[in-house]
Tab-separated table of C-alpha atoms in Angstrom:
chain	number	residue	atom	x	y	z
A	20	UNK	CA	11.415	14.129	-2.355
A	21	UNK	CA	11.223	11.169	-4.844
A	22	UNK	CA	7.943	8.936	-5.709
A	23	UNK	CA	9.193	5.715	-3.461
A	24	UNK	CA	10.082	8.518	-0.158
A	25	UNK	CA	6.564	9.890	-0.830
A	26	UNK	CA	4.923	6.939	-1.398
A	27	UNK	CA	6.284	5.564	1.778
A	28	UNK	CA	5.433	8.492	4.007
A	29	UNK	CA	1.997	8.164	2.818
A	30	UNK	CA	2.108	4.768	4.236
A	31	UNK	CA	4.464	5.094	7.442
A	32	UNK	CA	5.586	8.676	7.771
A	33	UNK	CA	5.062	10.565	10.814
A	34	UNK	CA	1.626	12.188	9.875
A	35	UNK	CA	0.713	8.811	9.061
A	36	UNK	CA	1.832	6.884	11.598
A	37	UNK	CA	0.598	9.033	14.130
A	38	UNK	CA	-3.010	8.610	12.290
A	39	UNK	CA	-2.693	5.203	11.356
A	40	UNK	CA	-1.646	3.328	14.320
A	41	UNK	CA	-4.611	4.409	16.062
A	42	UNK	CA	-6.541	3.028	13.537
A	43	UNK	CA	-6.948	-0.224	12.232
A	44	UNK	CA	-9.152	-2.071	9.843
A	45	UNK	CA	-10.480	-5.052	8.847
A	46	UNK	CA	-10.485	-5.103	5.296
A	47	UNK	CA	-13.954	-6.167	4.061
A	48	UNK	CA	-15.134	-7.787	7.166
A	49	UNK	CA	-12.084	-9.930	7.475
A	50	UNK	CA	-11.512	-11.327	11.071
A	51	UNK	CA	-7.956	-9.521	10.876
A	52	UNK	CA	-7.371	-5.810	11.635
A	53	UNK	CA	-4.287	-4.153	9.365
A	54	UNK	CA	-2.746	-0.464	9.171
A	55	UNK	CA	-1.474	1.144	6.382
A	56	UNK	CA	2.330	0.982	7.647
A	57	UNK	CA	1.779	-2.512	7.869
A	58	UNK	CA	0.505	-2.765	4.268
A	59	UNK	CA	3.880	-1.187	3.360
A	60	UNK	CA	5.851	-3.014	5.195
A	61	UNK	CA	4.271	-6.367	3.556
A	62	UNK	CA	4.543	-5.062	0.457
A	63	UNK	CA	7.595	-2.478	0.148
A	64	UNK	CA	10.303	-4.576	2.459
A	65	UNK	CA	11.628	-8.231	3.318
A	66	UNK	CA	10.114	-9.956	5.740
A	67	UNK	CA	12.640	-9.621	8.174
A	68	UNK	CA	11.252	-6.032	8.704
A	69	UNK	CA	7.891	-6.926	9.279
A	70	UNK	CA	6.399	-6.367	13.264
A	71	UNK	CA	4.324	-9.072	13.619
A	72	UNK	CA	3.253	-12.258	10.891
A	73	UNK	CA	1.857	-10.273	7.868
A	74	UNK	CA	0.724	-12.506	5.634
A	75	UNK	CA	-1.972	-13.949	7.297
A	76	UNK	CA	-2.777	-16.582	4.741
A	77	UNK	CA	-1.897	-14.362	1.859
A	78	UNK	CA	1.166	-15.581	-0.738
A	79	UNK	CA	4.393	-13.746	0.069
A	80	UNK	CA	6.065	-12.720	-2.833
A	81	UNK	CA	9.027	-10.624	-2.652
A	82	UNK	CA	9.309	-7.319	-4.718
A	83	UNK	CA	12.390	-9.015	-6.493
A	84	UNK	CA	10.374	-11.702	-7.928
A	85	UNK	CA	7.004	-8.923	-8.692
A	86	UNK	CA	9.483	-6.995	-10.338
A	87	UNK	CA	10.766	-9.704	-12.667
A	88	UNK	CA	6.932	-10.922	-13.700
A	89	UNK	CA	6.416	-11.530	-17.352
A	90	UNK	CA	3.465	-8.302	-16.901
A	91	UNK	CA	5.572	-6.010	-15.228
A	92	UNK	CA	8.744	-6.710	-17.291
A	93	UNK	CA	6.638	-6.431	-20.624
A	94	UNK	CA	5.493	-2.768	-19.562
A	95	UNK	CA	8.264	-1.793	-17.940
A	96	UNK	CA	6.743	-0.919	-14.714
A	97	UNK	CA	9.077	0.488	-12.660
A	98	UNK	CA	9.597	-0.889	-8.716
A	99	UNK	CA	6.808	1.920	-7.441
A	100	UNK	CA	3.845	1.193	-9.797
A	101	UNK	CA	4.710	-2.552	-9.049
A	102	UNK	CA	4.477	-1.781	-4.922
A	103	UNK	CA	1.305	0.661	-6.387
A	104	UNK	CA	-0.401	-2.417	-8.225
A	105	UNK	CA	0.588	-4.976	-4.907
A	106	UNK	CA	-0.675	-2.272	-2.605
A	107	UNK	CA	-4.155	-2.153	-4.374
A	108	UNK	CA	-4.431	-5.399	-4.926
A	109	UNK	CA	-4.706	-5.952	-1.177
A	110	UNK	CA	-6.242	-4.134	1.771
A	111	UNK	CA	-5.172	-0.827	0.892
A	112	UNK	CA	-7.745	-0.919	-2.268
A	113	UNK	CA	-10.449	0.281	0.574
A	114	UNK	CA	-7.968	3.584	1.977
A	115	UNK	CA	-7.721	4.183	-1.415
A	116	UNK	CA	-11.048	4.117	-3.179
A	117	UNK	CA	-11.891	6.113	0.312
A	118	UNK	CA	-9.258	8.550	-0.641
A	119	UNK	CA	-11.053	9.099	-4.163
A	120	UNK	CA	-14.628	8.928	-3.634
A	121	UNK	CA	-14.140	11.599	-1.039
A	122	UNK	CA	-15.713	14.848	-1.294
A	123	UNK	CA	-13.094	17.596	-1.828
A	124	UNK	CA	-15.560	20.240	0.105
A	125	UNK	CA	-16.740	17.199	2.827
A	126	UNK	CA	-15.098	16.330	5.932
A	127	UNK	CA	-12.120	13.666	5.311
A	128	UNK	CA	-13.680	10.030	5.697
A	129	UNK	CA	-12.135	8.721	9.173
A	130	UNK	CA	-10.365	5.890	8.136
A	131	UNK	CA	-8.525	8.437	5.436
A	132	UNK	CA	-7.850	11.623	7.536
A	133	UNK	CA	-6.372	14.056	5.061
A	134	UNK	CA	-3.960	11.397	3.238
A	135	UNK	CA	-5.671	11.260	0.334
A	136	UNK	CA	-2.463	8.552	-1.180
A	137	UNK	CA	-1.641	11.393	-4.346
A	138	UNK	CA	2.275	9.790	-4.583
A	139	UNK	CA	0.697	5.955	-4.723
A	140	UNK	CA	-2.591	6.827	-6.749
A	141	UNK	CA	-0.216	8.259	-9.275
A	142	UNK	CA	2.576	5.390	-9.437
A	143	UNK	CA	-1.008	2.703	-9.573
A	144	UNK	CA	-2.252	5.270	-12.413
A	145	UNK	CA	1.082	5.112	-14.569
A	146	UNK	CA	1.343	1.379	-14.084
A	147	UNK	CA	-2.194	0.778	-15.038
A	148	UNK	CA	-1.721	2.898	-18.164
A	149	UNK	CA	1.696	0.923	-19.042
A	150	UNK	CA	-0.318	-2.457	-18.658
């Protein structure tokens, strides 16, 4: 399985689907609730693909035009650490930071479950050690 399958089914696969769409957050206290699989769909596809309005006041930039950045062409970031770095950037920083900060020998934090993000976490590593 490559980085972009993994990275995806971290987001929207089964295990996470079945996890995720039963629970939602609001990203620091914001009046709108979001899932990880909708995260990746904002981020990782065209807006065509989307369920509902995503952006919800945020800019839409397509992954074409991320890709082609002055930043990401200049470190050669390849199309997953660029998703990784526009995934972060956004709600998903708090699943994430969640996913680290967890203890190992604990029970999983609720919002996390036992998707601790390795596939992502490791594409937003590499891309911000090429930056």
């Amino acid at each position: 399985q490559g980085l972009m399958a993994a990275m995806e089914a971290e987001h929207s696969g089964t295990d996470a689907q079945r996890h995720f769409q039963t629970r939602p957050w609001a990203p620091d206290g914001d009046s709108f609730q979001t899932r990880a699989n909708e995260e990746w769909l904002f981020v990782a596809k065209d807006e065509d693909s989307w369920p509902r309005p995503l952006d919800r006041g945020r800019e839409i930039v397509q992954l074409r035009h991320l890709r082609r950045r002055a930043e990401a062409t200049r470190a050669r970031l390849g199309v997953e650490e660029v998703i990784a770095l526009r995934l972060a950037a956004g709600p998903m920083c708090d699943l994430y930071n969640m996913a680290l900060r967890a203890d190992p020998a604990g029970p999983p934090p609720p919002l996390v479950g036992t998707n601790r993000y390795p596939a992502t976490i490791r594409a937003l590593v590499s891309a911000l050690a090429k930056l």
